[in-house]
Each structure stands twice: as structure tokens, then as C-alpha cells.
Amino acid sequence: MEILTKNDLVRLVNEKISTQGIVTTMENDQEISAKKVSEKEFMMLVYSKITQDVAVFAMARYSKEDFFQS
């Protein structure tokens, strides 16, 4: 697997969640993470610089109707 950058993770998250939302990233010596939150979806990818593995840390699809009944 090729070595990934923050931009690569952002691109992957944006491919999976195509709706508008906020993307945030964080990087340190050992890993890079990118997460995106939209009105109905959440996803976070974590890339290990040491092992070069990508993990889907969390992913959810939901709607307000899941929490509030009219």
C-alpha cells in the first residue's frame, strides 16, 4: 500500500460521504485521522504511519426521525 497523506484521507472520506459536511483532520508522529460529519452521516478514518493500515474508526448513517417521533 502506498503512503497516504491527510489529503488522501480527506478524499476517501469525501468519496464515501458525498453530502455537504465538515471535514476535520489531525496528524501526529504516528497517525493521521480524517472525519466528516454531515446532517445524516459520520465517518472517521485513521491511518497508521507505522503499519500503513487504514482503519474505519466509526461510521454511522442516521436521521432526526431515528431520535424524534412526530
Short mmCIF file of C-alpha atoms in Angstrom, two decimals:
data_model
loop_
_atom_site.label_atom_id
_atom_site.label_comp_id
_atom_site.label_asym_id
_atom_site.label_seq_id
_atom_site.Cartn_x
_atom_site.Cartn_y
_atom_site.Cartn_z
CA MET A 1 0.00 0.00 0.00
CA GLU A 2 1.21 3.49 -0.79
CA ILE A 3 1.95 6.01 1.94
CA LEU A 4 -1.09 8.23 2.47
CA THR A 5 -1.34 11.92 3.31
CA LYS A 6 -4.03 13.99 5.02
CA ASN A 7 -5.33 14.98 1.57
CA ASP A 8 -5.69 11.30 0.62
CA LEU A 9 -7.79 10.61 3.73
CA VAL A 10 -9.95 13.66 3.09
CA ARG A 11 -10.56 12.47 -0.47
CA LEU A 12 -11.54 9.00 0.76
CA VAL A 13 -13.98 10.38 3.33
CA ASN A 14 -15.50 12.75 0.77
CA GLU A 15 -15.98 9.84 -1.66
CA LYS A 16 -17.95 7.86 0.92
CA ILE A 17 -19.99 10.79 2.24
CA SER A 18 -20.95 12.87 -0.76
CA THR A 19 -23.31 15.23 1.05
CA GLN A 20 -22.05 18.54 2.37
CA GLY A 21 -20.47 18.36 5.77
CA ILE A 22 -17.50 19.41 7.84
CA VAL A 23 -14.18 17.59 7.37
CA THR A 24 -11.54 17.82 10.07
CA THR A 25 -8.08 16.27 10.17
CA MET A 26 -5.44 15.65 12.79
CA GLU A 27 -1.87 14.45 12.38
CA ASN A 28 0.89 13.45 14.78
CA ASP A 29 4.06 11.36 14.54
CA GLN A 30 2.20 8.05 14.48
CA GLU A 31 -1.13 8.58 12.74
CA ILE A 32 -3.37 10.77 10.62
CA SER A 33 -7.12 10.95 11.05
CA ALA A 34 -9.86 12.50 8.96
CA LYS A 35 -13.51 12.70 9.87
CA LYS A 36 -16.59 14.11 8.25
CA VAL A 37 -19.91 14.96 9.79
CA SER A 38 -22.96 15.80 7.73
CA GLU A 39 -26.60 16.08 8.70
CA LYS A 40 -27.12 12.34 8.29
CA GLU A 41 -23.70 10.69 8.27
CA PHE A 42 -20.49 10.41 10.26
CA MET A 43 -17.23 8.76 9.28
CA MET A 44 -13.70 8.74 10.65
CA LEU A 45 -10.64 7.15 9.07
CA VAL A 46 -7.39 6.63 10.96
CA TYR A 47 -4.17 5.92 9.08
CA SER A 48 -1.20 4.48 10.94
CA LYS A 49 2.11 5.84 9.67
CA ILE A 50 3.88 2.92 11.35
CA THR A 51 1.90 -0.01 9.90
CA GLN A 52 0.46 1.89 6.90
CA ASP A 53 -3.00 0.48 7.69
CA VAL A 54 -6.24 2.44 7.37
CA ALA A 55 -8.98 1.76 9.90
CA VAL A 56 -12.59 2.86 9.72
CA PHE A 57 -12.86 4.15 13.27
CA ALA A 58 -16.58 4.89 13.11
CA MET A 59 -19.29 5.18 10.54
CA ALA A 60 -22.97 5.89 11.03
CA ARG A 61 -25.97 6.84 8.97
CA TYR A 62 -28.91 8.30 10.80
CA SER A 63 -31.71 10.81 10.56
CA LYS A 64 -33.57 13.02 13.00
CA GLU A 65 -36.50 10.65 12.68
CA ASP A 66 -34.36 7.97 14.34
CA PHE A 67 -34.37 10.07 17.51
CA PHE A 68 -37.56 12.11 17.43
CA GLN A 69 -41.01 10.80 16.62
CA SER A 70 -43.63 13.29 15.39
#
